[in-house]
Structures are given as structure tokens and as C-alpha cells.
PDB file of C-alpha atoms in Angstrom:
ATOM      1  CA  UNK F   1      12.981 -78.434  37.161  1.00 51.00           C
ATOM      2  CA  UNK F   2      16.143 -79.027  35.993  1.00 55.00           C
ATOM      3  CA  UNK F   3      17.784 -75.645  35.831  1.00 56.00           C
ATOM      4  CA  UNK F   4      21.108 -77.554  33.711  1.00 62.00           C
ATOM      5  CA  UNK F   5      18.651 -78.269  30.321  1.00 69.00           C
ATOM      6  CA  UNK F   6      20.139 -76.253  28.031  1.00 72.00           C
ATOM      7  CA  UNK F   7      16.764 -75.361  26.667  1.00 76.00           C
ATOM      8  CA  UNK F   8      15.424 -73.931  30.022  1.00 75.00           C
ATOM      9  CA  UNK F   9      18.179 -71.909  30.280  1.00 74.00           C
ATOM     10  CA  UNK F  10      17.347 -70.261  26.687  1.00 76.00           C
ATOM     11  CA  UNK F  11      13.979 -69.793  27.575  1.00 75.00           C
ATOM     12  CA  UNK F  12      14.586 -68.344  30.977  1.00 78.00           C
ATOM     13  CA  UNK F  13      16.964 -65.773  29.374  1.00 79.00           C
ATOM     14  CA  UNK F  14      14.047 -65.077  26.242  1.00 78.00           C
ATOM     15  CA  UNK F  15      11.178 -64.760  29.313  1.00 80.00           C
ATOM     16  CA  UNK F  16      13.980 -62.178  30.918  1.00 79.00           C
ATOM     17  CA  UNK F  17      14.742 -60.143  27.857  1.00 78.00           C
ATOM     18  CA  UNK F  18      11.199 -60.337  26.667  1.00 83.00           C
ATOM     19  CA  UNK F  19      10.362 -58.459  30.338  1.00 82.00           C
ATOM     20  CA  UNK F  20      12.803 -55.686  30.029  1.00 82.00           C
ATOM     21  CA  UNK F  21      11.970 -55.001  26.483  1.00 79.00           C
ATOM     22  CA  UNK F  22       8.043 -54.831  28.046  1.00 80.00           C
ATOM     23  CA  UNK F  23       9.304 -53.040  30.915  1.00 83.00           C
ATOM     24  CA  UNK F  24      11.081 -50.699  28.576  1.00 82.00           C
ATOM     25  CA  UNK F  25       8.400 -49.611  26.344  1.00 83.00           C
ATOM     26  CA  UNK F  26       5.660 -49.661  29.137  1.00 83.00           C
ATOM     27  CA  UNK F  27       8.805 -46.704  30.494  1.00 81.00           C
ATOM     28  CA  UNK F  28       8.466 -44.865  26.634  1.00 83.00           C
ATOM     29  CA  UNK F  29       5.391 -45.021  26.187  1.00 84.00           C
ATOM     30  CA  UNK F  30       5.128 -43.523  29.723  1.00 84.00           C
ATOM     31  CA  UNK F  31       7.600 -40.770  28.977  1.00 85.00           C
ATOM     32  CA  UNK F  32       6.039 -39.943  24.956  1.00 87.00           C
ATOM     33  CA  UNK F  33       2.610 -39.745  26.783  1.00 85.00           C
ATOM     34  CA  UNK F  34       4.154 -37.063  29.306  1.00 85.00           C
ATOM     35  CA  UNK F  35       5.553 -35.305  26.793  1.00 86.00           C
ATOM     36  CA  UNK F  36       2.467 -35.157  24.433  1.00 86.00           C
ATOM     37  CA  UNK F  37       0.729 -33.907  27.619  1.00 86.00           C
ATOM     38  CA  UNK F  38       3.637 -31.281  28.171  1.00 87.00           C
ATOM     39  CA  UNK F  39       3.495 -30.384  24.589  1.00 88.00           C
ATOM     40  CA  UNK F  40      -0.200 -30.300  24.426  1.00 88.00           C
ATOM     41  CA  UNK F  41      -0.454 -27.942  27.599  1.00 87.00           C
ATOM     42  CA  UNK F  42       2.022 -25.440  25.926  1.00 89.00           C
ATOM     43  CA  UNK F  43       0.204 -25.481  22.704  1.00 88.00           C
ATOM     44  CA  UNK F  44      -3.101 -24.530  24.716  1.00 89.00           C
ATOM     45  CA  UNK F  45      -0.855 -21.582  26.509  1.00 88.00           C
ATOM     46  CA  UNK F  46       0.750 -20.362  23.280  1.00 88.00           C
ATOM     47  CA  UNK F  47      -3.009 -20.218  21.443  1.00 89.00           C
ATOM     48  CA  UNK F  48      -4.050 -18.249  24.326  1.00 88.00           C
ATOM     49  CA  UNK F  49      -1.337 -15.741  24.109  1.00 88.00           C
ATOM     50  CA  UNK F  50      -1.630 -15.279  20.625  1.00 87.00           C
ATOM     51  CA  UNK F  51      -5.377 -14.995  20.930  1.00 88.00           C
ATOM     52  CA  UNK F  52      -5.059 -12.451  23.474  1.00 87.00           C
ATOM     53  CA  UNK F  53      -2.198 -10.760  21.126  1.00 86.00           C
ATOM     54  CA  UNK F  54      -4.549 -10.927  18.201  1.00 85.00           C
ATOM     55  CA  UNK F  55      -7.380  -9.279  20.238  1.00 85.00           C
ATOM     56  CA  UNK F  56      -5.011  -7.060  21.448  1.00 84.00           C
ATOM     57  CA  UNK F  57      -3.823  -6.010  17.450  1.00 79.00           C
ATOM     58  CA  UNK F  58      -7.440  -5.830  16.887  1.00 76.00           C
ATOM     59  CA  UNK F  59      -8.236  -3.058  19.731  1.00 78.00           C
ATOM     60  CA  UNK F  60      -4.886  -1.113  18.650  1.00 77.00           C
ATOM     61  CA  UNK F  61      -6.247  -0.926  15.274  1.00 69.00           C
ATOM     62  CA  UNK F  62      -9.070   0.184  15.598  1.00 73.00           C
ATOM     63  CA  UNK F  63      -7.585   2.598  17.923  1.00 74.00           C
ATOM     64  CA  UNK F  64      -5.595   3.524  15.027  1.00 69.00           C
ATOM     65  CA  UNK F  65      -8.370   3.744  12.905  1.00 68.00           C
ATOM     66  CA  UNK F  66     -10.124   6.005  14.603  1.00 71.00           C
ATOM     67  CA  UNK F  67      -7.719   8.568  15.482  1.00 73.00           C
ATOM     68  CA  UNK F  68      -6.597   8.913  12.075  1.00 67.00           C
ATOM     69  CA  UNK F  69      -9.866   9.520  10.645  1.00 66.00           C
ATOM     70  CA  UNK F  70     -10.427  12.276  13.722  1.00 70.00           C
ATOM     71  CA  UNK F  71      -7.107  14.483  13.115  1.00 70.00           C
ATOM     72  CA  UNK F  72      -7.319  13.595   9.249  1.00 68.00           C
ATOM     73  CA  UNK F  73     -10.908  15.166   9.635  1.00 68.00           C
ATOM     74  CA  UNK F  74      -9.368  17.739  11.857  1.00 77.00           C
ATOM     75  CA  UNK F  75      -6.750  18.937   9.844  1.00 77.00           C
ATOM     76  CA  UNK F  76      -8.761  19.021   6.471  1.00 75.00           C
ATOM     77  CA  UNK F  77     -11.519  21.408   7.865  1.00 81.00           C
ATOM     78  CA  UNK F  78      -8.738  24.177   7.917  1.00 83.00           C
ATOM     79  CA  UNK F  79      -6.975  23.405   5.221  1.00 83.00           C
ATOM     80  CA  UNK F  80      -9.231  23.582   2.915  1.00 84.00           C
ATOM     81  CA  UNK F  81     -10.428  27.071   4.023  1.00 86.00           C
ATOM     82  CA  UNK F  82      -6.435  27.318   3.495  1.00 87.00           C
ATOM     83  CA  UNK F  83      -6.165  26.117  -0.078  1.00 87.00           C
ATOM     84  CA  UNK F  84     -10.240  27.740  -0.749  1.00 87.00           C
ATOM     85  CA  UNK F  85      -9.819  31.551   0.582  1.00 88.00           C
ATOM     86  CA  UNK F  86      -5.982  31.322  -1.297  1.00 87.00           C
ATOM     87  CA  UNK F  87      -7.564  30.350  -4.706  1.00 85.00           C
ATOM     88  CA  UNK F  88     -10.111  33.536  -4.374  1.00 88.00           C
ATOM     89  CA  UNK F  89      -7.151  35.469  -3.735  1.00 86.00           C
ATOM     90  CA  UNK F  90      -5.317  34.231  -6.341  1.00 84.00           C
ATOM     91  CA  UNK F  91      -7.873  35.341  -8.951  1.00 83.00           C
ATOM     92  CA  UNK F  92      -8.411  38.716  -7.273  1.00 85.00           C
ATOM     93  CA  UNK F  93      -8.014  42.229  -9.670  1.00 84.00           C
ATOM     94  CA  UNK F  94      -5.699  44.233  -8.594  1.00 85.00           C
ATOM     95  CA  UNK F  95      -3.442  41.857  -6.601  1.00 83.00           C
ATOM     96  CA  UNK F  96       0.202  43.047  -6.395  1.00 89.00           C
ATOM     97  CA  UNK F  97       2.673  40.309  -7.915  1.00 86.00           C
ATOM     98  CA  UNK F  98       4.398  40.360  -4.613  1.00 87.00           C
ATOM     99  CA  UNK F  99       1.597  39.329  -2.623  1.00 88.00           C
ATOM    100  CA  UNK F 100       0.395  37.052  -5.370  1.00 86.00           C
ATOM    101  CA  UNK F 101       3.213  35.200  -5.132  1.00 87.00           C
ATOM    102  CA  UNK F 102       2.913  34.205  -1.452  1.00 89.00           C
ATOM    103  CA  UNK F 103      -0.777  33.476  -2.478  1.00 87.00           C
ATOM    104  CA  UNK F 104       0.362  30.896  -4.849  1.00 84.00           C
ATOM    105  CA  UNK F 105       2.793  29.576  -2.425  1.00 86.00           C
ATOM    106  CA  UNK F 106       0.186  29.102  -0.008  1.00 88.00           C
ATOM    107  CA  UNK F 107      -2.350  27.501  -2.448  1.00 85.00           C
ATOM    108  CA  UNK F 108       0.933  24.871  -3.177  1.00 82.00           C
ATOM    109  CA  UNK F 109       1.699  24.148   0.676  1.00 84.00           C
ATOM    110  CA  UNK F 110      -2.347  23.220   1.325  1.00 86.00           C
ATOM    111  CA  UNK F 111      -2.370  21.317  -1.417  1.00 81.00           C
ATOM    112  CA  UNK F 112       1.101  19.688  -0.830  1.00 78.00           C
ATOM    113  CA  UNK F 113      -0.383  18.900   2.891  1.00 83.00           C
ATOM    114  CA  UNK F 114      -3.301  18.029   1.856  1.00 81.00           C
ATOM    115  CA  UNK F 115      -2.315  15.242  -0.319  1.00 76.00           C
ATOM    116  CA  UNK F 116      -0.009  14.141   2.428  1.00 77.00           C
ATOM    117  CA  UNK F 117      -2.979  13.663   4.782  1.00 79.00           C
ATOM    118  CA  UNK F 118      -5.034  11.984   2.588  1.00 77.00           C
ATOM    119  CA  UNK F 119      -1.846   9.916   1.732  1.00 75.00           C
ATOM    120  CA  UNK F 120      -1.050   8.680   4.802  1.00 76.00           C
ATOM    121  CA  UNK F 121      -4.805   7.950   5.953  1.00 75.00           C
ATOM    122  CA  UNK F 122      -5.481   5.434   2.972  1.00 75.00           C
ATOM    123  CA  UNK F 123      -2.487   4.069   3.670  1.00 74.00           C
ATOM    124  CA  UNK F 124      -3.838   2.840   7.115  1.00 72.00           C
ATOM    125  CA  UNK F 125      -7.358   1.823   5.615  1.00 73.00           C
ATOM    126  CA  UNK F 126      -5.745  -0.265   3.008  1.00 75.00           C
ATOM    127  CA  UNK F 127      -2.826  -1.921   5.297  1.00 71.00           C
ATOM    128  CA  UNK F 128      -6.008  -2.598   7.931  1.00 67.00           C
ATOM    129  CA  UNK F 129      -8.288  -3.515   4.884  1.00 69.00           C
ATOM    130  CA  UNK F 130     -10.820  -1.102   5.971  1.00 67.00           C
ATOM    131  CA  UNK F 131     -11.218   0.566   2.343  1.00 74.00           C
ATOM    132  CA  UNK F 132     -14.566   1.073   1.345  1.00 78.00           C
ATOM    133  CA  UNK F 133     -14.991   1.536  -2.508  1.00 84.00           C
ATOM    134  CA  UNK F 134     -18.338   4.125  -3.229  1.00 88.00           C
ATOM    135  CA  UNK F 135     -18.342   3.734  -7.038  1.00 91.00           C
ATOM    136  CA  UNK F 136     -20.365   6.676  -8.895  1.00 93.00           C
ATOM    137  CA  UNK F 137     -20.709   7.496 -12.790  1.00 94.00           C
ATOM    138  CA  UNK F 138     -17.435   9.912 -13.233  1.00 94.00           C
ATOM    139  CA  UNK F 139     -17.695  12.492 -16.781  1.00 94.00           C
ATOM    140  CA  UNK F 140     -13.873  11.469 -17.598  1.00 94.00           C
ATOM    141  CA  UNK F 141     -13.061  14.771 -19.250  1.00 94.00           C
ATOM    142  CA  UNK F 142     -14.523  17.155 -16.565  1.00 93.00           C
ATOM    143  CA  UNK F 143     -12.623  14.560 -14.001  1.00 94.00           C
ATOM    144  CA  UNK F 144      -9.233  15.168 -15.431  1.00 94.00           C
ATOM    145  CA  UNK F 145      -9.867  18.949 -16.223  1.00 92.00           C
ATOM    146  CA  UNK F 146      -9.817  19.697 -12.556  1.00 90.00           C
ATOM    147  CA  UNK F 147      -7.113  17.698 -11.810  1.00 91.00           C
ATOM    148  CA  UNK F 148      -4.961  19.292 -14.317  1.00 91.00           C
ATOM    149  CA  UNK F 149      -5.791  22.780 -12.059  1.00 88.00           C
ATOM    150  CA  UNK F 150      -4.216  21.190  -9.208  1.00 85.00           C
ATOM    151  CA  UNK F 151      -1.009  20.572 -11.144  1.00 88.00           C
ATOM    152  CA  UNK F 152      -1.364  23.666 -13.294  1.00 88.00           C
ATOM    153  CA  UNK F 153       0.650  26.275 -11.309  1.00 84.00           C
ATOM    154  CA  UNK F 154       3.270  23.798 -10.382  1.00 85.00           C
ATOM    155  CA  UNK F 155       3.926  22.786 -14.214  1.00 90.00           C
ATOM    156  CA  UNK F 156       3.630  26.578 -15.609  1.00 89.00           C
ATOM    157  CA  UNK F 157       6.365  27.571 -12.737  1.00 87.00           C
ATOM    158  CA  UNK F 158       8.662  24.651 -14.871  1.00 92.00           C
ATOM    159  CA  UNK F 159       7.512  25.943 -18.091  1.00 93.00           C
ATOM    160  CA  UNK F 160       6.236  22.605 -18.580  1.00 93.00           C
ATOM    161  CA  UNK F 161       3.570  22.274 -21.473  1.00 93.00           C
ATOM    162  CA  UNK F 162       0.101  20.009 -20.314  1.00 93.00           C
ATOM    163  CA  UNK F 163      -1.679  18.593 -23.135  1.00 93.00           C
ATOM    164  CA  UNK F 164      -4.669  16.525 -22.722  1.00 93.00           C
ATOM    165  CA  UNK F 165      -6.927  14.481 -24.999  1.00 94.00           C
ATOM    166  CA  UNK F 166      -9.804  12.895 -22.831  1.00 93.00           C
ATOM    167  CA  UNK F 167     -12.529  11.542 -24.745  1.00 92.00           C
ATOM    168  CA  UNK F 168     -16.505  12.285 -23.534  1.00 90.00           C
ATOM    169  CA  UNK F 169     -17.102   9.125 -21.923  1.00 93.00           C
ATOM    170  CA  UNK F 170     -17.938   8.177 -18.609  1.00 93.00           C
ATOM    171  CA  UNK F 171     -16.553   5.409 -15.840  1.00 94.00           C
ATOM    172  CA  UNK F 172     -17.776   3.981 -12.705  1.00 93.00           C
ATOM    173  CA  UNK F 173     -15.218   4.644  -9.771  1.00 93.00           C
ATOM    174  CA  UNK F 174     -14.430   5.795  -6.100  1.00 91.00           C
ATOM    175  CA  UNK F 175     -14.111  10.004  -7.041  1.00 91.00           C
ATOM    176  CA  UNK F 176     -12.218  10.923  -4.013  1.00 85.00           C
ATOM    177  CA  UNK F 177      -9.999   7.758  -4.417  1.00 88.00           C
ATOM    178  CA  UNK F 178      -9.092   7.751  -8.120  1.00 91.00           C
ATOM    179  CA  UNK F 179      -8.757  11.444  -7.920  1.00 90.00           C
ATOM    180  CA  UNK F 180      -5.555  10.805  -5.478  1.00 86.00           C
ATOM    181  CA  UNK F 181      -4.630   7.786  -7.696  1.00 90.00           C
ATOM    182  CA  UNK F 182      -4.582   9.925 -10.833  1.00 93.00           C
ATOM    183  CA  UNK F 183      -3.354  13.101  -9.137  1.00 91.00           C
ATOM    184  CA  UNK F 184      -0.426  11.311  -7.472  1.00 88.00           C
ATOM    185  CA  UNK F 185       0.775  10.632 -11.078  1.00 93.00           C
ATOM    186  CA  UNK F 186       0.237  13.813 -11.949  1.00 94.00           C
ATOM    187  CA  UNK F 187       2.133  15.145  -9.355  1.00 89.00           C
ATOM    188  CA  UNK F 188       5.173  13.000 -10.273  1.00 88.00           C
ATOM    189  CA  UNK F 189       5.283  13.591 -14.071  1.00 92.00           C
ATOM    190  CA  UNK F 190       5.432  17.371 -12.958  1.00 92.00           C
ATOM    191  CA  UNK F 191       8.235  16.679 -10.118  1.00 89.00           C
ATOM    192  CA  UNK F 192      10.308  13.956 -12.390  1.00 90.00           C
ATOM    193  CA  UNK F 193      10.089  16.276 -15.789  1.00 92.00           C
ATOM    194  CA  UNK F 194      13.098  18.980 -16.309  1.00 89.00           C
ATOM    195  CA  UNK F 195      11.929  22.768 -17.485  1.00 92.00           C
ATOM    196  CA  UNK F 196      10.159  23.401 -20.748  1.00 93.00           C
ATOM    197  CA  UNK F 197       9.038  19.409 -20.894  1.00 93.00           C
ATOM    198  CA  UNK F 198       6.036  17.962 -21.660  1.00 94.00           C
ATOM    199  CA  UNK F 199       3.294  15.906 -19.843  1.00 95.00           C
ATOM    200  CA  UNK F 200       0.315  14.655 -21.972  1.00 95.00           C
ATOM    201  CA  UNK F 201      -2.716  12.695 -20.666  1.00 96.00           C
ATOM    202  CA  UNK F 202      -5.152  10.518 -22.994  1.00 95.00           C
ATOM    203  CA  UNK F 203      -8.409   9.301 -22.110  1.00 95.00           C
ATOM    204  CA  UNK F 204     -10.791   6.815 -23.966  1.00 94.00           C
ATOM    205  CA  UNK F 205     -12.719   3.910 -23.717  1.00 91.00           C
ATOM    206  CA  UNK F 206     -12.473   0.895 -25.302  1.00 90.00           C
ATOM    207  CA  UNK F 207     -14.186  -2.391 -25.072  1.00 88.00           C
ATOM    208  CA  UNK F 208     -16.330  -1.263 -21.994  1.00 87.00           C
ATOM    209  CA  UNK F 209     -12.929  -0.284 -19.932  1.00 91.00           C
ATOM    210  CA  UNK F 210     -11.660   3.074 -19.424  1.00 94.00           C
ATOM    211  CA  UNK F 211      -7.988   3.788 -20.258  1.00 95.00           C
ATOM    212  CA  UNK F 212      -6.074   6.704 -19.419  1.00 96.00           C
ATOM    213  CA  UNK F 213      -2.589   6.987 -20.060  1.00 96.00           C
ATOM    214  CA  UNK F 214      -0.540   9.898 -18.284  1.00 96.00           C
ATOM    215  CA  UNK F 215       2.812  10.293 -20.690  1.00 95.00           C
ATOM    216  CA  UNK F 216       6.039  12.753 -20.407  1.00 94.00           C
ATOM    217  CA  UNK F 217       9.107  13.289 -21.289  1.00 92.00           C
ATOM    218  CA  UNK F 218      10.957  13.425 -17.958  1.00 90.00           C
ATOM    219  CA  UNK F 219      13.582  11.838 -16.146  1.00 89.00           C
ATOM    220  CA  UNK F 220      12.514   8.682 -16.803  1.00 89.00           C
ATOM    221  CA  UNK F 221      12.665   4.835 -14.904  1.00 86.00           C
ATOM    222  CA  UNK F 222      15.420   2.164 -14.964  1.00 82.00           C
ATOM    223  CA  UNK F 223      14.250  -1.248 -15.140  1.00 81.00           C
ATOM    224  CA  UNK F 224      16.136  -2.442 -11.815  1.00 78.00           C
ATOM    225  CA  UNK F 225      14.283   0.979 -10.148  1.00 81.00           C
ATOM    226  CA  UNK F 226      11.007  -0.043 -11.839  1.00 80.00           C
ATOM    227  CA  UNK F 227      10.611  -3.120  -9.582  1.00 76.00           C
ATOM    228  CA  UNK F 228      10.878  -1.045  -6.331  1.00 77.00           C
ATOM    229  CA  UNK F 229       8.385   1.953  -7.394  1.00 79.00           C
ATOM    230  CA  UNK F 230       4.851   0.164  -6.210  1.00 75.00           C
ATOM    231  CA  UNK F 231       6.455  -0.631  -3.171  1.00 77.00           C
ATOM    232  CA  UNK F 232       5.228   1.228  -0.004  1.00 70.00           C
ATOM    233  CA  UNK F 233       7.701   3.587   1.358  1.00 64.00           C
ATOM    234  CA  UNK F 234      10.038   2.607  -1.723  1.00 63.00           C
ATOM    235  CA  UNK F 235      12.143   5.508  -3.290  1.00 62.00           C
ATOM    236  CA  UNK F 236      14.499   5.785  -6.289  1.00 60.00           C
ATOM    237  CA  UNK F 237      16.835   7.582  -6.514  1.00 54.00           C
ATOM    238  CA  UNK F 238      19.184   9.005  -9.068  1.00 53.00           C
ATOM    239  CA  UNK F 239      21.308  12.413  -9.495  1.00 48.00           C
ATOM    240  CA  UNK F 240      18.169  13.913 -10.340  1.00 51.00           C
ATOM    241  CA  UNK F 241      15.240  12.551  -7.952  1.00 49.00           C
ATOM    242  CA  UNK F 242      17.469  12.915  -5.280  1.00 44.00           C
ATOM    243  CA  UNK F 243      16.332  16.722  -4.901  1.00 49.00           C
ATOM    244  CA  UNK F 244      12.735  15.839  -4.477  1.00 51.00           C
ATOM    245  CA  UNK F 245      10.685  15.046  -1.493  1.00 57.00           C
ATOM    246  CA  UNK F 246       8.229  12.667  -1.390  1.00 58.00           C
ATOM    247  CA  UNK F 247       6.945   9.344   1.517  1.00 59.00           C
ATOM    248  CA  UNK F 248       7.367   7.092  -1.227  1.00 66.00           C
ATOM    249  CA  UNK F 249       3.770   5.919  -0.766  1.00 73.00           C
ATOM    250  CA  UNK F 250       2.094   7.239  -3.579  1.00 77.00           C
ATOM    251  CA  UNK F 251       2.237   4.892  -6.205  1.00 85.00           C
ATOM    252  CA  UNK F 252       2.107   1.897  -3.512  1.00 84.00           C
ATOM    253  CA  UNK F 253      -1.569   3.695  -2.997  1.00 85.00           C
ATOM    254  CA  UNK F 254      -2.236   4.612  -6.546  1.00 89.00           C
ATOM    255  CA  UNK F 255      -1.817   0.505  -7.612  1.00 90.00           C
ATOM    256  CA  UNK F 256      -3.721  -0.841  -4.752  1.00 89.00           C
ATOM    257  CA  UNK F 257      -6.641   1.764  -5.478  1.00 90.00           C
ATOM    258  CA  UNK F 258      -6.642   0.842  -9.466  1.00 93.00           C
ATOM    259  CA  UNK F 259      -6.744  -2.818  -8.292  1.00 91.00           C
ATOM    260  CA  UNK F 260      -9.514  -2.245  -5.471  1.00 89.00           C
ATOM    261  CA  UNK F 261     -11.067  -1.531  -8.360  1.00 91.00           C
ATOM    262  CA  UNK F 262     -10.667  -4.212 -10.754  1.00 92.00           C
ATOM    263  CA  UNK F 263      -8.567  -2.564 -12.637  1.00 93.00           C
ATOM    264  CA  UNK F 264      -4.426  -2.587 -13.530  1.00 94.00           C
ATOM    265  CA  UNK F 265      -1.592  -0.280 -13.510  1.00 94.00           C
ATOM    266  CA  UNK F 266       1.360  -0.247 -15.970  1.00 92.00           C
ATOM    267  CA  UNK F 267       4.476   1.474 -16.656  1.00 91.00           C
ATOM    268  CA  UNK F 268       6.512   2.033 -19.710  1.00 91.00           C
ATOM    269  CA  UNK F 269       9.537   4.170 -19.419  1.00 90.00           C
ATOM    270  CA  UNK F 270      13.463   4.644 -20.309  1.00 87.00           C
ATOM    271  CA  UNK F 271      15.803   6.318 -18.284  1.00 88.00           C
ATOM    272  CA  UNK F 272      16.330   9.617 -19.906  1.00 85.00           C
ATOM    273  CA  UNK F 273      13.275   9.092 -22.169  1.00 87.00           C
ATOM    274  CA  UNK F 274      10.221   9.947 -19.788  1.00 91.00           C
ATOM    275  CA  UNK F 275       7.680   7.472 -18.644  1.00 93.00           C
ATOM    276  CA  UNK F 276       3.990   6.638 -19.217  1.00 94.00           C
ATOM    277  CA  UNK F 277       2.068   5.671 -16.627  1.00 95.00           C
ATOM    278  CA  UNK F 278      -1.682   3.775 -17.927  1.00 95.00           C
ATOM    279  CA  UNK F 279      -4.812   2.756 -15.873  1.00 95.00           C
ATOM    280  CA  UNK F 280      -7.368   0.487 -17.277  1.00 94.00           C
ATOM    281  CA  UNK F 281     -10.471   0.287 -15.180  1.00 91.00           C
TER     282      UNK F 281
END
């Protein structure tokens, strides 16, 4: 062959070059295939740690679960002796004013702890979605009547006037649930409103729903602290809520009750001017 034709020579060099480009992605290939293996096999690892971490989460929960249904059933057996043999007390003849007193100041700490309790364990059944919703037919009048008792001493020590217009219908709901719902709004229209104020709760039905609105004339809600207030462990705070306690859960649980439900929750209010909490269930 003669190695001087010009043409040979070109296609030697396009037969060399065409070999080291084969050569070269037979090498790739050989290196992407390596990798896909190497990626592959840490993929596999990584879904069986986070398997194993999910099982783990899973166990911890219901770990969780369980012990705070046991010491929330532990604690409410005495405490509601507490709050029970304190209320007999309370309406006891005879009963010196002085003793009285530390009666009533026992019958607000029960209660107080009591709601913190309850708090704290729906908190974990919602955040685990382990709520279970019992619905019953609920007499809305005779429902909010013995709320208002809870919140009674607390608002006469304020002077604060309780008004309520609840209509003789009835509802379909969780008891024990929208009783904390209702009574943790209760609880704050008494905290956020100043001496001598006014509170005022309307209940009616309309168009096969069941509205009640819970009104006063408090402290009232700025729009930028509005956005925060359904937020679990959220608090607002201004020169005057600053003096209260509170986890800052309640109205995180009150909304995701309502809306276990079906329902909605909204707010209307004006700093200075009060606020007016409605559910519609």
C-alpha cells in the first residue's frame, strides 16, 4: 500500500480519530454507568434510613400518644374532685367571705389547669392527626349557659357585664371539643376586656348552619397581629396583653376544631374597639 497517497493518509488519520472517539465513549459510558450504580446504591441506603426514621417517628408517636392520654387522664381524675368539692363549697350557707374567697380561687386554678391539660392534649391529637370527631345533637342555649358559669366569676371579679342571646335551636358537634373551642374564646374576651366592659354572645341558626358570634368591647386586634393569632404557640402582644398569661395555643385549637368540623372561624376587630369572634358550623 502506498503509505505516500494523500488519501490513505486522510483515511488512516479518520480510522484513528474515529477509534479514540469509540474508545472514549466506550470510557463514559463506562464511568456514567458506575456512577448510576453509585447513585442508585445510595438512593437504596438513604430510603432505608428514612424508612427506618419514619418507623422510628411512628413508634415515638405513639409513645407520645399514649402517655399523654395516661397523665392527661391522671391529672383530670383529681382535678375535677378539685374544681367539683370547691363549687359545693362555694355555694355553702354560712361560709365566711374569707374562706370563700380561697374557695373561689381554688375553683379558678382547677379550672385554669384544667383547660391547660385539655389544651395541650388536643394539641398532640391534632398535630399527630389522631382527632376523633363524636358528633351528638347539642341544645345551643343550655350549651352556652354552662359555659358562661365557667367564665362567670372571672368576669363579675372585672365587673364585666355578660349578655347572651342564644336562640332554642340545636347543632350537631363534638361536646367536649366545641366546649374548649367556645370556652377558649370566652376565656379571652374576659382576659382582653378592661373593668366594667362588656362581652355579649349570640346564637341562631340560619340556613341549616349554626352561628354564634362571641362580641366585646375589649382591647381589641391590629390587623398586622390578626395574621399571627391562629397560629400555634403565636402571641400578641401590646402594653396591655403583655400582663396576661396564656401558651398561645388556644385559638390555633379553637380554628382547627371549627374546621374538623366543617365549619369556619372569623374575626372582626379594631384595636381599641373590642373584637368579635363568629363560628358557623
Amino acid at each position: 500500500m502506498d503509505n505516500t497517497n494523500p488519501w490513505i493518509k486522510r483515511f488512516e488519520r479518520e480510522r484513528a480519530a474515529r477509534k479514540e472517539a469509540e474508545k472514549l465513549l466506550e470510557d463514559k459510558s463506562l464511568e456514567l454507568y458506575n456512577a448510576n450504580l453509585s447513585l442508585e446504591k445510595k438512593v437504596q441506603e438513604r430510603t432505608k434510613e428514612l424508612k427506618l426514621a419514619l418507623e422510628e417517628a411512628h413508634v415515638a408517636q405513639k409513645a407520645k400518644d399514649a402517655f399523654f392520654s395516661s397523665m392527661s387522664h391522671e391529672l383530670r381524675t383529681p382535678l375535677n374532685a378539685i374544681i367539683g368539692f370547691s363549687q359545693i363549697l362555694s355555694k355553702q350557707e354560712n361560709v365566711p367571705e374569707k374562706i370563700l374567697s380561697f374557695v373561689q380561687k381554688i375553683n379558678i386554678a382547677g379550672n385554669t389547669l384544667l383547660k391547660l391539660i385539655n389544651t395541650i392534649l388536643n394539641f398532640s391529637k391534632i398535630e399527630s392527626d389522631n382527632m376523633q370527631i363524636n358528633k351528638e345533637e347539642i341544645q345551643a342555649k343550655s350549651f352556652v349557659d354552662d359555659l358562661l358559669l365557667l367564665i362567670e366569676t372571672q368576669a363579675h371579679a372585672k365587673n364585666i357585664t355578660l349578655k347572651a342571646d342564644v336562640k332554642t335551636v340545636a347543632f350537631m358537634a363534638d361536646k367536649q371539643l366545641m366546649h374548649q373551642a367556645i370556652l377558649n374564646i370566652l376565656s379571652n374576651a374576659v382576659k382582653f376586656t378592661h373593668q366594667g366592659g362588656k362581652i355579649s354572645i349570640k346564637g341562631t341558626s340560619l340556613d341549616g348552619r349554626f352561628i354564634l358570634s362571641i362580641c366585646d368591647d375589649g382591647v381589641g386586634i391590629s390587623e398586622e397581629n390578626q395574621e399571627k393569632l391562629f397560629k400555634p404557640f403565636a402571641q400578641v402582644h401590646n402594653e396591655y396583653q403583655a400582663k396576661v398569661d396564656g401558651t398561645g395555643l388556644g385559638l390555633y385549637l379553637t380554628l382547627k376544631i371549627v374546621q374538623l368540623h366543617g365549619g369556619e372561624l372569623t374575626l372582626q376587630s379594631k384595636l381599641g374597639q373590642g373584637s368579635c369572634f363568629t363560628i358557623r358550623i
